[in-house]
Coordinates of C-alpha atoms and ligand atoms in Angstrom, one line a residue:
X1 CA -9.5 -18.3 -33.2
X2 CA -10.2 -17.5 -29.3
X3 CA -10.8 -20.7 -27.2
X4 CA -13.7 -23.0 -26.9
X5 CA -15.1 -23.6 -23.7
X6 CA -13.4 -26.5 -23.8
X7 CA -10.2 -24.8 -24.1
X8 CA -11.2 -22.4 -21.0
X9 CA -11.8 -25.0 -19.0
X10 CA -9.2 -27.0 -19.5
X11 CA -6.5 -24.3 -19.0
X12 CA -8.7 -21.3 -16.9
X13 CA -7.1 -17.9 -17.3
X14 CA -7.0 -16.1 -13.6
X15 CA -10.0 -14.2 -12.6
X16 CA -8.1 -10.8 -13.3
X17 CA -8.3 -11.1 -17.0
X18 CA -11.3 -10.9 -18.3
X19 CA -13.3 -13.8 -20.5
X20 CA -15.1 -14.2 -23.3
X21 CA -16.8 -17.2 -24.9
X22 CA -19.6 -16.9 -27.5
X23 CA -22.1 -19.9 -27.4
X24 CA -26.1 -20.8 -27.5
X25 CA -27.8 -20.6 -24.4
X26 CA -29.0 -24.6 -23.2
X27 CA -30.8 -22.6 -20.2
X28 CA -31.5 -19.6 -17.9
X29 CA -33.2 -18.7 -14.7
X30 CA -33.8 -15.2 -14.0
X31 CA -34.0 -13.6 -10.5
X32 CA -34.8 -10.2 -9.4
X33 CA -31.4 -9.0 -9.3
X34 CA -29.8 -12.3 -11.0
X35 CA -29.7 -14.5 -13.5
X36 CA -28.1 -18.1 -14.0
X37 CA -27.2 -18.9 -17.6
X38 CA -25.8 -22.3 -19.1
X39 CA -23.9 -21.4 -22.1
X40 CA -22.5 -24.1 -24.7
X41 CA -20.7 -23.7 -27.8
X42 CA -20.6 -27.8 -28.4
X43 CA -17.1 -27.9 -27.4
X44 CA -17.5 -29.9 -24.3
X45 CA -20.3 -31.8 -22.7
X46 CA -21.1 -29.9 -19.6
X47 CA -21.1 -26.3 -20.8
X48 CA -20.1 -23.1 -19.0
X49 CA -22.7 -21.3 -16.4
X50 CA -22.3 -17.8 -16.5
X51 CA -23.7 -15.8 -13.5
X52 CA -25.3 -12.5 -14.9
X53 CA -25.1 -9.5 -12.5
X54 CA -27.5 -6.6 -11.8
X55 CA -27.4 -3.3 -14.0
X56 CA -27.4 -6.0 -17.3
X57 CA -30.3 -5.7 -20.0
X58 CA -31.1 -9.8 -19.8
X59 CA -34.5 -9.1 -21.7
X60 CA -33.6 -11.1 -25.2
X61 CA -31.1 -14.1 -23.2
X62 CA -33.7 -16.8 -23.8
X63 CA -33.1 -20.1 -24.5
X64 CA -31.5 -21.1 -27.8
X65 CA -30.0 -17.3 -28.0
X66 CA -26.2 -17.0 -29.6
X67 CA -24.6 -15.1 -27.4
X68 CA -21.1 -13.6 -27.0
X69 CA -19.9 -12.7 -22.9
X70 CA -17.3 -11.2 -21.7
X71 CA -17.1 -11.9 -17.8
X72 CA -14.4 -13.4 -15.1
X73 CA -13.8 -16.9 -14.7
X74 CA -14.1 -17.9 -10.8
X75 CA -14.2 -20.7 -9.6
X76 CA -17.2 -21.9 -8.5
X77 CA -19.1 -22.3 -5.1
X78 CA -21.6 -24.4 -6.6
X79 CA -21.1 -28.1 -7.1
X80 CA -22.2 -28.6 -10.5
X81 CA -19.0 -27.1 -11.9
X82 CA -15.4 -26.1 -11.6
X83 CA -15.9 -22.7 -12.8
X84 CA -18.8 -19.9 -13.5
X85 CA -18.3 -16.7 -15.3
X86 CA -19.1 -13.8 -13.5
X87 CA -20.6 -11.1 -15.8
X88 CA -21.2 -7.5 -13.7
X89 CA -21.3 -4.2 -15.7
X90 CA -19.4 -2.3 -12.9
X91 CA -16.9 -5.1 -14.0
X92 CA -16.7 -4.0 -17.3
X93 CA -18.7 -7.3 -18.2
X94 CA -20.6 -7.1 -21.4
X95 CA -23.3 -9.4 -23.4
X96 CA -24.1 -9.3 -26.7
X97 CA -27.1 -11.2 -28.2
X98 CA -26.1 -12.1 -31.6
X99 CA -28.9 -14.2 -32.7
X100 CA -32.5 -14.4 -31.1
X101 CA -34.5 -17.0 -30.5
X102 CA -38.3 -17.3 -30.0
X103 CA -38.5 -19.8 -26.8
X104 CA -42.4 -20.0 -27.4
X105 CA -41.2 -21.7 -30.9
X106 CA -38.0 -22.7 -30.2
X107 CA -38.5 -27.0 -31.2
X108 CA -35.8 -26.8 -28.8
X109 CA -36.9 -26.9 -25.2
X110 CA -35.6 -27.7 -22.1
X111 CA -37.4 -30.3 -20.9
X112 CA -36.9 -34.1 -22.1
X113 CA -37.4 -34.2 -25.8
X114 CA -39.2 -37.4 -27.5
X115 CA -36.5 -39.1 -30.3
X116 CA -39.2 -38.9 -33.0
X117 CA -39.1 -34.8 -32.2
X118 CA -35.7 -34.9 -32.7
X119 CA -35.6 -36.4 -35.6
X120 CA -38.0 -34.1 -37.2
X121 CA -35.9 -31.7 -36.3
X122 CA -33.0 -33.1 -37.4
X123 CA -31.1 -29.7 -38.3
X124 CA -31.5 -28.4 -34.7
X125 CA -31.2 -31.7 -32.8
X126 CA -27.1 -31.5 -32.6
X127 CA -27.9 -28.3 -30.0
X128 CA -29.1 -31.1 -27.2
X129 CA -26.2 -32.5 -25.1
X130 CA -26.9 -36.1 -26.6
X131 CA -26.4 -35.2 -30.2
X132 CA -23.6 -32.7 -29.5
X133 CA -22.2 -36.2 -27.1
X134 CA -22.6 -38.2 -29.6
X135 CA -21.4 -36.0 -32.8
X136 CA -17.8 -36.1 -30.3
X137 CA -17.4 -39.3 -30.0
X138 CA -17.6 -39.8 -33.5
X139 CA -14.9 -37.7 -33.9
X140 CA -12.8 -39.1 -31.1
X141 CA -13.6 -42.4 -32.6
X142 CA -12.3 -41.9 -35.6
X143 CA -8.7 -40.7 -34.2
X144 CA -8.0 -43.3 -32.2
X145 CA -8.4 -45.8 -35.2
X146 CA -6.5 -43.0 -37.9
X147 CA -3.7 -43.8 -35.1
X148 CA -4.1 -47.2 -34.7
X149 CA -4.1 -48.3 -38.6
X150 CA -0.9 -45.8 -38.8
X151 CA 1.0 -47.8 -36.4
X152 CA -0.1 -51.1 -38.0
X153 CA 1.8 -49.6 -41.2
X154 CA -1.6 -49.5 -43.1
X155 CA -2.1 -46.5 -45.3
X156 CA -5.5 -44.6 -45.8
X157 CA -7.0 -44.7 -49.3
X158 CA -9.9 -42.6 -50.6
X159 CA -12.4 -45.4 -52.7
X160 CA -14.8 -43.6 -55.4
X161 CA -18.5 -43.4 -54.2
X162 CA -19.3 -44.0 -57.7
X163 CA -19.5 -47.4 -58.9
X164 CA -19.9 -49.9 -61.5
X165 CA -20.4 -53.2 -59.5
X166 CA -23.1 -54.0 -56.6
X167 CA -19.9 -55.8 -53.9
X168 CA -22.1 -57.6 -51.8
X169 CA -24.6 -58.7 -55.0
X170 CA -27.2 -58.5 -52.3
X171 CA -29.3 -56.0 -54.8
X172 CA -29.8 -53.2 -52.3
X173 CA -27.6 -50.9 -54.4
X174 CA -28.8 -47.0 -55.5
X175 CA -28.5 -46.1 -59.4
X176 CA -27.5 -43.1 -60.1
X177 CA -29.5 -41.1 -62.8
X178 CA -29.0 -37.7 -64.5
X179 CA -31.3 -34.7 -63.7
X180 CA -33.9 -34.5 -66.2
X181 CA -32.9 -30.5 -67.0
X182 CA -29.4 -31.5 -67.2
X183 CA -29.4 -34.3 -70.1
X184 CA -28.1 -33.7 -73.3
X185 CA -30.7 -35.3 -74.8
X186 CA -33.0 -32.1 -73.7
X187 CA -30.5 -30.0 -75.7
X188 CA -29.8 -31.8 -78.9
X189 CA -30.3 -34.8 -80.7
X190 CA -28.2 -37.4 -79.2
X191 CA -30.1 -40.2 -77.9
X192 CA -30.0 -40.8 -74.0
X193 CA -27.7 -41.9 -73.0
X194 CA -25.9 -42.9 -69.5
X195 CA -23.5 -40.9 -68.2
X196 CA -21.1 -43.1 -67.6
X197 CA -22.1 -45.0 -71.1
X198 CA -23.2 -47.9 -68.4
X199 CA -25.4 -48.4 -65.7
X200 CA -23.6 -46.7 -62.5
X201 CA -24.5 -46.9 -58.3
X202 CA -24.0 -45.8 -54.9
X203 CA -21.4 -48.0 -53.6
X204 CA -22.6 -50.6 -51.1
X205 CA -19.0 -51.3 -49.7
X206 CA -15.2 -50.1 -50.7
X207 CA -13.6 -53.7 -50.5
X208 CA -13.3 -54.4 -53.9
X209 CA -11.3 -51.0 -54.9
X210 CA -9.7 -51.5 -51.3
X211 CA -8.2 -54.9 -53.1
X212 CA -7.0 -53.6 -55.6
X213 CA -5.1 -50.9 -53.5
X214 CA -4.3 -53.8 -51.1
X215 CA -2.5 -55.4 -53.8
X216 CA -0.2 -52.9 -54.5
X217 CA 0.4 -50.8 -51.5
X218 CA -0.4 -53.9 -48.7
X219 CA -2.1 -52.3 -46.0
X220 CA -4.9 -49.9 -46.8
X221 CA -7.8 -49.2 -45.0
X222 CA -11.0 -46.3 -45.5
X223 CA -13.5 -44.8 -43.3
X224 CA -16.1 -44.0 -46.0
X225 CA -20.1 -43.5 -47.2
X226 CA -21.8 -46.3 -47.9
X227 CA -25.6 -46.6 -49.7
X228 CA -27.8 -49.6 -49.4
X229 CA -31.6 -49.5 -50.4
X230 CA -32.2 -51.2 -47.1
X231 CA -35.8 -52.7 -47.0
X232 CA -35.4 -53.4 -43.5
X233 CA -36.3 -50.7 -41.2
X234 CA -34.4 -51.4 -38.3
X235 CA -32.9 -50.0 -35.2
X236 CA -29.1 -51.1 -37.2
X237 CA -30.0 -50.2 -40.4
X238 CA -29.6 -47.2 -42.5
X239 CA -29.7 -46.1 -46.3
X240 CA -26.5 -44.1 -45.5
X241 CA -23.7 -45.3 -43.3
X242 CA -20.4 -45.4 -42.9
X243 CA -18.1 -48.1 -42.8
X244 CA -14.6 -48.7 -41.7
X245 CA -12.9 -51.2 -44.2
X246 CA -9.5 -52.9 -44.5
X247 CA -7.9 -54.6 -46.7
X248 CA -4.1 -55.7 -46.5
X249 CA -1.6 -58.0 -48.8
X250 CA 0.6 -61.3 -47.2
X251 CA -1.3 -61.7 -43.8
X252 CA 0.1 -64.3 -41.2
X253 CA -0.6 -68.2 -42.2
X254 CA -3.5 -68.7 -39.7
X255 CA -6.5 -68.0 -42.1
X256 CA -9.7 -66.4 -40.7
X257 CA -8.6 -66.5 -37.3
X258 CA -5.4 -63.7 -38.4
X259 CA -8.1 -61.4 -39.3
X260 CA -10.4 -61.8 -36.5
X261 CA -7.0 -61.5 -34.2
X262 CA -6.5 -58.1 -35.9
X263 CA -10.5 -56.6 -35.5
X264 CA -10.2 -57.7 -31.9
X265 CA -6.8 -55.9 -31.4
X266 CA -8.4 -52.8 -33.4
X267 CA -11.4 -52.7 -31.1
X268 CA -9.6 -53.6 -27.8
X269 CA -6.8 -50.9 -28.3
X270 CA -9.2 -47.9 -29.4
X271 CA -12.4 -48.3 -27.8
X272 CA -11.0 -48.9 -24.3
X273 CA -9.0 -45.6 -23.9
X274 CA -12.8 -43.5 -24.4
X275 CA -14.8 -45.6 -21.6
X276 CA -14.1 -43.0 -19.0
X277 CA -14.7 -39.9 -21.1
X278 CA -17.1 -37.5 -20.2
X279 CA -19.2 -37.8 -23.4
X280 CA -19.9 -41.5 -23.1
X281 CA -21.4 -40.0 -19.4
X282 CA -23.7 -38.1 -20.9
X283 CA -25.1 -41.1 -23.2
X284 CA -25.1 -43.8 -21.1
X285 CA -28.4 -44.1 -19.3
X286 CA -28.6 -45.3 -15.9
X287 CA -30.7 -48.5 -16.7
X288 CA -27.4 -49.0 -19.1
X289 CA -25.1 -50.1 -16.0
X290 CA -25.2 -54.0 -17.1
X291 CA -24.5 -52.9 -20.6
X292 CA -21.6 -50.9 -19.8
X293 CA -19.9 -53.0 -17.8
X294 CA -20.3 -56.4 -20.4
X295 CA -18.7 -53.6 -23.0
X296 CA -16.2 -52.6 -20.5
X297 CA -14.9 -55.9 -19.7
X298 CA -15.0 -57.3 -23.4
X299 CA -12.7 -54.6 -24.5
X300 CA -10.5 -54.6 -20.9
X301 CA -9.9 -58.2 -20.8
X302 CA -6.6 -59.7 -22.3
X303 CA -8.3 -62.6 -22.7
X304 CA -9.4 -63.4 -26.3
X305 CA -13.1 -63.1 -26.6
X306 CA -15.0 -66.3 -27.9
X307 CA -14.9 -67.8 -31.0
X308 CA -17.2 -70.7 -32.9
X309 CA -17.9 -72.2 -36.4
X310 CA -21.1 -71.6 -37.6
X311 CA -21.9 -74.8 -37.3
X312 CA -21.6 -74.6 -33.4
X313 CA -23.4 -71.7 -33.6
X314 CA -26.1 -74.0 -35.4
X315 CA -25.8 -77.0 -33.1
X316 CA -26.2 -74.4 -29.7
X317 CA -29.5 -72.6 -31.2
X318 CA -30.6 -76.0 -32.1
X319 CA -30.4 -77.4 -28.8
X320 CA -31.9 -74.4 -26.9
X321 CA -34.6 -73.5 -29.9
X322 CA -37.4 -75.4 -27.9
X323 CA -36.9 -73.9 -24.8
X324 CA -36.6 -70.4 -26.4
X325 CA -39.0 -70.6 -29.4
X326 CA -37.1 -68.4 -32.2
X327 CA -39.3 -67.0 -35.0
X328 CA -37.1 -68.5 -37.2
X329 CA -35.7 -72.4 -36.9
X330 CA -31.9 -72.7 -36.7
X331 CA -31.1 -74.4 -39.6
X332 CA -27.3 -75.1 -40.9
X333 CA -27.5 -73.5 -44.7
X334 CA -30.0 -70.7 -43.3
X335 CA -28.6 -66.9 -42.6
X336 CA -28.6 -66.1 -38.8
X337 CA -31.4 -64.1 -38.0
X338 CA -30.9 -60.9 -36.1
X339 CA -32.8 -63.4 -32.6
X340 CA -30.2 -66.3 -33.2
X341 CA -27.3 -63.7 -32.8
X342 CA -28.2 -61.6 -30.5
X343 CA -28.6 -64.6 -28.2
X344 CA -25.5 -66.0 -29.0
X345 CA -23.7 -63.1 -27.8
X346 CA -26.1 -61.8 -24.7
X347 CA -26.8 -65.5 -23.7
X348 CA -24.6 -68.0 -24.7
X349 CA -21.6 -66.1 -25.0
X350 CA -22.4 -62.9 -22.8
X351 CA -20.2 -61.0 -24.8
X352 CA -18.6 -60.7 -28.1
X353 CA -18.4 -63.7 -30.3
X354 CA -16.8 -64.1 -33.8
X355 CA -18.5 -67.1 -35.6
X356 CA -16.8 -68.3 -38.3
X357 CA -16.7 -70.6 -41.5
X358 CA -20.4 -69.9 -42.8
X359 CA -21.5 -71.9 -45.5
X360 CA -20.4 -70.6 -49.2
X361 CA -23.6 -70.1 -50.3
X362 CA -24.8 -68.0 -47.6
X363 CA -22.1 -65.5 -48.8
X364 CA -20.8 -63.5 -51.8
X365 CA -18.1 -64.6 -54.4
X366 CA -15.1 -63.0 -52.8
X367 CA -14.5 -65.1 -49.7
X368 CA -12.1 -67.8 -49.8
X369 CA -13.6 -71.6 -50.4
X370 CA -12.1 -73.6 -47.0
X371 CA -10.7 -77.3 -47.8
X372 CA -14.3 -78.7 -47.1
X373 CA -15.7 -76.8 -50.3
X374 CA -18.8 -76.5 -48.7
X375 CA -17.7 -73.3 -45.9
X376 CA -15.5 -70.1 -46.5
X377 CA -13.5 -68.6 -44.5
X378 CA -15.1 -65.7 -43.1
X379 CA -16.7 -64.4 -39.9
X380 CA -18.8 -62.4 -38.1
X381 CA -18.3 -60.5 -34.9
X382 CA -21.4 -60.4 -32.7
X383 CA -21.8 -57.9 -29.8
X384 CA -24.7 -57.6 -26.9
X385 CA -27.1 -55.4 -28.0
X386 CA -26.1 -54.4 -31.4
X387 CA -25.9 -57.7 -33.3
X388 CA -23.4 -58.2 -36.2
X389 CA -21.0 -55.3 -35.6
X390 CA -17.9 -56.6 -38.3
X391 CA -18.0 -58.9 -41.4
X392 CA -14.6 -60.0 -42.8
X393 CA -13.1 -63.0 -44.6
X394 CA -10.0 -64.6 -46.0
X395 CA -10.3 -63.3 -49.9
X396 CA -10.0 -66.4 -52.7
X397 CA -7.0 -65.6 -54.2
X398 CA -6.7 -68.7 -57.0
X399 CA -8.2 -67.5 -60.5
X400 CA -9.5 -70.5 -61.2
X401 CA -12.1 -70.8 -58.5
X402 CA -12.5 -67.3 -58.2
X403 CA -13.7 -67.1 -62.1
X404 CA -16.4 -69.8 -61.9
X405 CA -17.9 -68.4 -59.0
X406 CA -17.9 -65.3 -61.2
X407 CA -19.0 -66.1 -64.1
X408 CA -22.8 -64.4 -63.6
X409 CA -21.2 -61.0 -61.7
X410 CA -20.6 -58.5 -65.4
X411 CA -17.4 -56.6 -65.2
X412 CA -15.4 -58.9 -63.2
X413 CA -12.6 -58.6 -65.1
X414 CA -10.3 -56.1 -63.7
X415 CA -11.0 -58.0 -60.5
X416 CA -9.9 -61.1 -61.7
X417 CA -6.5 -59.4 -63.2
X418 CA -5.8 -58.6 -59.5
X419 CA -4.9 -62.5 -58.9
X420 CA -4.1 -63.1 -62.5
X421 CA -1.1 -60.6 -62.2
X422 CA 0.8 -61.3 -59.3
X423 CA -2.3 -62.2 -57.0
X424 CA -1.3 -62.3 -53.7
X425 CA -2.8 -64.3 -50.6
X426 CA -4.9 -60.8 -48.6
X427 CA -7.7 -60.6 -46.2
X428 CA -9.9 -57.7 -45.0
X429 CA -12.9 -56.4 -43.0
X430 CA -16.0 -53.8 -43.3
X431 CA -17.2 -52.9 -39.8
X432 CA -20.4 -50.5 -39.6
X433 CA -19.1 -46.7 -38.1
X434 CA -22.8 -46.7 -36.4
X435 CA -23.0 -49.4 -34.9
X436 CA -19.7 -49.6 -33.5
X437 CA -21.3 -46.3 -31.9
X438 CA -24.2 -47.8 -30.8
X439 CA -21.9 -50.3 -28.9
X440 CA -20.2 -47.9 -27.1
X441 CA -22.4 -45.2 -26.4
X442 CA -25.4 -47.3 -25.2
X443 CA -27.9 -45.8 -27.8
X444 CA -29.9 -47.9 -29.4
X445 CA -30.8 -46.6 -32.3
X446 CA -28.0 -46.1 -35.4
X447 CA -30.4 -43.4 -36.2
X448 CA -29.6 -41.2 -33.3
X449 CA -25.2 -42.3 -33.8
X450 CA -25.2 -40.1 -37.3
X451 CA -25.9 -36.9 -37.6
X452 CA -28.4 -36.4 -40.1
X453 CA -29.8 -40.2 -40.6
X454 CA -31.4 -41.5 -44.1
X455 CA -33.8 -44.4 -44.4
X456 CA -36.5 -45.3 -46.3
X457 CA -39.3 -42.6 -46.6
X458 CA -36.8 -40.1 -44.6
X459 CA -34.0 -37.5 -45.7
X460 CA -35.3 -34.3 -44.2
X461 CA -32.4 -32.2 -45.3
Ligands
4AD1 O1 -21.7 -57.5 -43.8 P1 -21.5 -56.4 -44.9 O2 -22.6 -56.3 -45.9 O3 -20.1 -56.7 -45.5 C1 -19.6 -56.0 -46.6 O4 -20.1 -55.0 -47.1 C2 -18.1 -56.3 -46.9 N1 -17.8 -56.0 -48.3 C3 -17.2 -55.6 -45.9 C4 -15.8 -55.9 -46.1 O5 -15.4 -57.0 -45.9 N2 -15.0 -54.9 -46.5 O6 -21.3 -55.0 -44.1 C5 -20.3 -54.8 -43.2 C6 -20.8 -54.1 -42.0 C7 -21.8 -54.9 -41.2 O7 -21.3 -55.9 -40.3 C8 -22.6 -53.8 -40.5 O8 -21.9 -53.4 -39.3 C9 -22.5 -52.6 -41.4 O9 -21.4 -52.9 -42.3 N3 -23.7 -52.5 -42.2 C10 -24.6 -51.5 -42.0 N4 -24.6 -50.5 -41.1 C11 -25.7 -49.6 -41.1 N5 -26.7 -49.7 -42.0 C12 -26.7 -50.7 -43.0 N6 -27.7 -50.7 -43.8 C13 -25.6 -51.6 -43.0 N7 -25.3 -52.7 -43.7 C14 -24.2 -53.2 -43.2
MG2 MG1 -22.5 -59.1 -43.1

């Protein structure tokens, strides 16, 4: 393939060769005997500014055009850029428009563009330098952890999408039917039937198959789909998200605190390396400053970040509820509400917070009963502006307990084999790929951190 822009400006060939890079036109201004260009092909945030020549037929260059060059990098005079291509017939430069676009109709313009545009326009919206930011990160994102789980010796495991069991029991999962067209009761005489010959969903979460994996292999971990019929239409929800999820086998003796140890580590070591790159730039916004630097110094400091039970957590609302007036009283045996933990991490804490040991019934079957039988061993990790970023727990690894508090959950029993046959003590995590973007790209909206967001009433494409 010939280099991205990316490439080309990362290694510029000398003006005596000559350059080509093919790309979308983000903008143009045409003189009399000039024209300014910004071509992008997506590889890099800033783009490449071509400087058109006279003697060149500019007439279909519009905005949103795909374009193909051929010109001679210079450096540049301006100060915008490093380099400019010059494109000048006498120079043997040459354009070819390869696709048209209509700027009178083009939902792509130049000027600011509202989020709910958009998002209407879903398919096009990856051509504006937030998207494109944004669809980068991701992708950076995701190699730094691949590299950090591969030094922690886990291994990555690929979890079916299609499942029998509803994890988190929370009753948010999708089920799966057959087209009409498509059933073989349409064709012959068999009776419906289900596919699967049993009800089958969406999964919700890979941490059950991860456990199973987990104890066998040890250390596994997934970056994978996830479906949720989520009623609430929020800035953090979604009906389809991803979520990075670990499960490993034999963890260090110090309970809960072991696996909170290791998502700090995790989010330390491969968030701080990307706080200076160029696409976080372009999606920060200036009014961000205090956000970015509360993000910057959670995940530069050495020092641990804060920790509390739950039932601190609980006593702290409690005390400041009548100054602050939640919606919702702080009471211990009541979920946190999205109010009570956004201001234990922006106020109390300032910062990210795990809170740990919630009370067993606020949480599903598979966390491990602490020696007061009334908590588990569990937490959550709070961050400033995004709210409950990771879940994970200690798993309950004695058969005995694990079976009466799963005696109403069908189909349990392959999961029950998993301590019945050489159980072993393991512990894991499920952190939202979304809002772990939203954390470190400023944006506030999960909606706008995946490319092509479901929720309810919305899947455009
Ligand atoms: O807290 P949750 O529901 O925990 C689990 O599913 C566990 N089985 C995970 C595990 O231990 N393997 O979800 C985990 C995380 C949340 O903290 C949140 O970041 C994200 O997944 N999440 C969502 N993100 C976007 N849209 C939604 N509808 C989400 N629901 C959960
Ligand atoms: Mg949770």
């Amino acid at each position: 393939l010939p280099p991205t822009i990316s490439h080309l400006l990362a290694h510029p060939p000398l003006p005596i060769h000559s350059t080509t890079v093919s790309g979308w036109i983000r903008s143009i201004r045409k003189q009399k005997n000039l024209a300014f260009a910004v071509i992008t092909d997506g590889s890099a945030p800033q783009g490449l500014q071509v400087v058109f020549l006279k003697g060149l037929d500019l007439q279909k260059l519009t905005n949103g055009a795909s374009v193909r060059v051929t010109g001679r990098l210079v450096q540049s005079p301006g100060s915008g850029q490093s380099h400019e291509l010059l494109v000048d017939q006498a120079d043997a430069g040459r354009v070819a428009v390869l696709g048209e676009c209509n700027p009178d109709t083009y939902p792509i313009q130049k000027q600011e563009l509202s989020i709910e545009h958009l998002r209407d326009n879903v398919h096009l919206r990856a051509r504006t330098s937030h998207i494109a930011a944004m669809l980068r990160l991701r992708d950076r994102l995701q190699r730094q952890i691949n590299s950090w789980f591969e030094e922690q010796g886990f291994c990555y495991a690929n979890t079916p999408v299609i499942t029998g069991n509803d994890a988190e029991g929370a009753g948010e999962a999708f089920r799966l039917a057959m087209v009409e067209s498509q059933h073989p009761a349409s064709a012959s005489a068999t009776p419906p039937a289900e596919f699967f010959s049993r009800p089958a969903f969406l999964t919700v979460s890979h941490q059950l198959h991860l456990e199973a994996l987990a104890t066998a292999i040890s250390r596994v971990y997934t970056l994978s789909p996830c479906f949720r019929a989520e009623k609430s239409m929020t800035g953090r929800h979604l009906a389809e998200f991803w979520m990075l999820e670990a499960e490993w086998a034999f963890p260090a003796d110090n309970g809960v605190h072991g696996v909170c140890d290791l998502t700090e580590a995790l989010l330390k070591e491969t968030t701080a390396p990307l706080l200076d790159s160029p696409d976080l730039r372009v999606l920060w916004k200036d009014g961000d400053a205090h956000k970015l630097k509360t993000l910057s110094d959670a995940v530069n400091s050495e020092k641990p970040w804060a920790r509390m039970s739950y039932s601190e957590a609980i006593e702290e609302l409690s005390k400041i509820h009548p100054s602050q007036n939640f919606v919702h009283t702080p009471v211990w045996g009541h979920a946190l509400q999205s109010e009570h933990e956004r201001w234990l991490a922006e106020t109390l804490v300032g910062g990210p917070v795990f809170v740990t040991d919630y009370p067993a019934s606020l949480k599903p079957f598979y966390m491990r009963l602490n020696s007061d039988e009334r908590t588990v061993a569990c937490f959550d990790l709070l961050v400033p502006h995004v709210g409950e970023l990771i879940g994970g727990s200690v798993r309950e690894e004695r058969v005995e307990l694990l079976s009466k508090k799963m005696e109403d959950v069908p189909g349990s029993e392959w999961y029950l084999d998993l301590r019945k046959y050489g159980g072993a003590p393991h512990a894991g995590f499920g952190m939202g790929f979304e809002r772990l973007i939203s954390w470190v790209s400023g944006v506030d909206n999960i909606r706008e951190c995946i490319p092509m967001p479901r929720w309810a009433g919305r899947m455009l494409l």
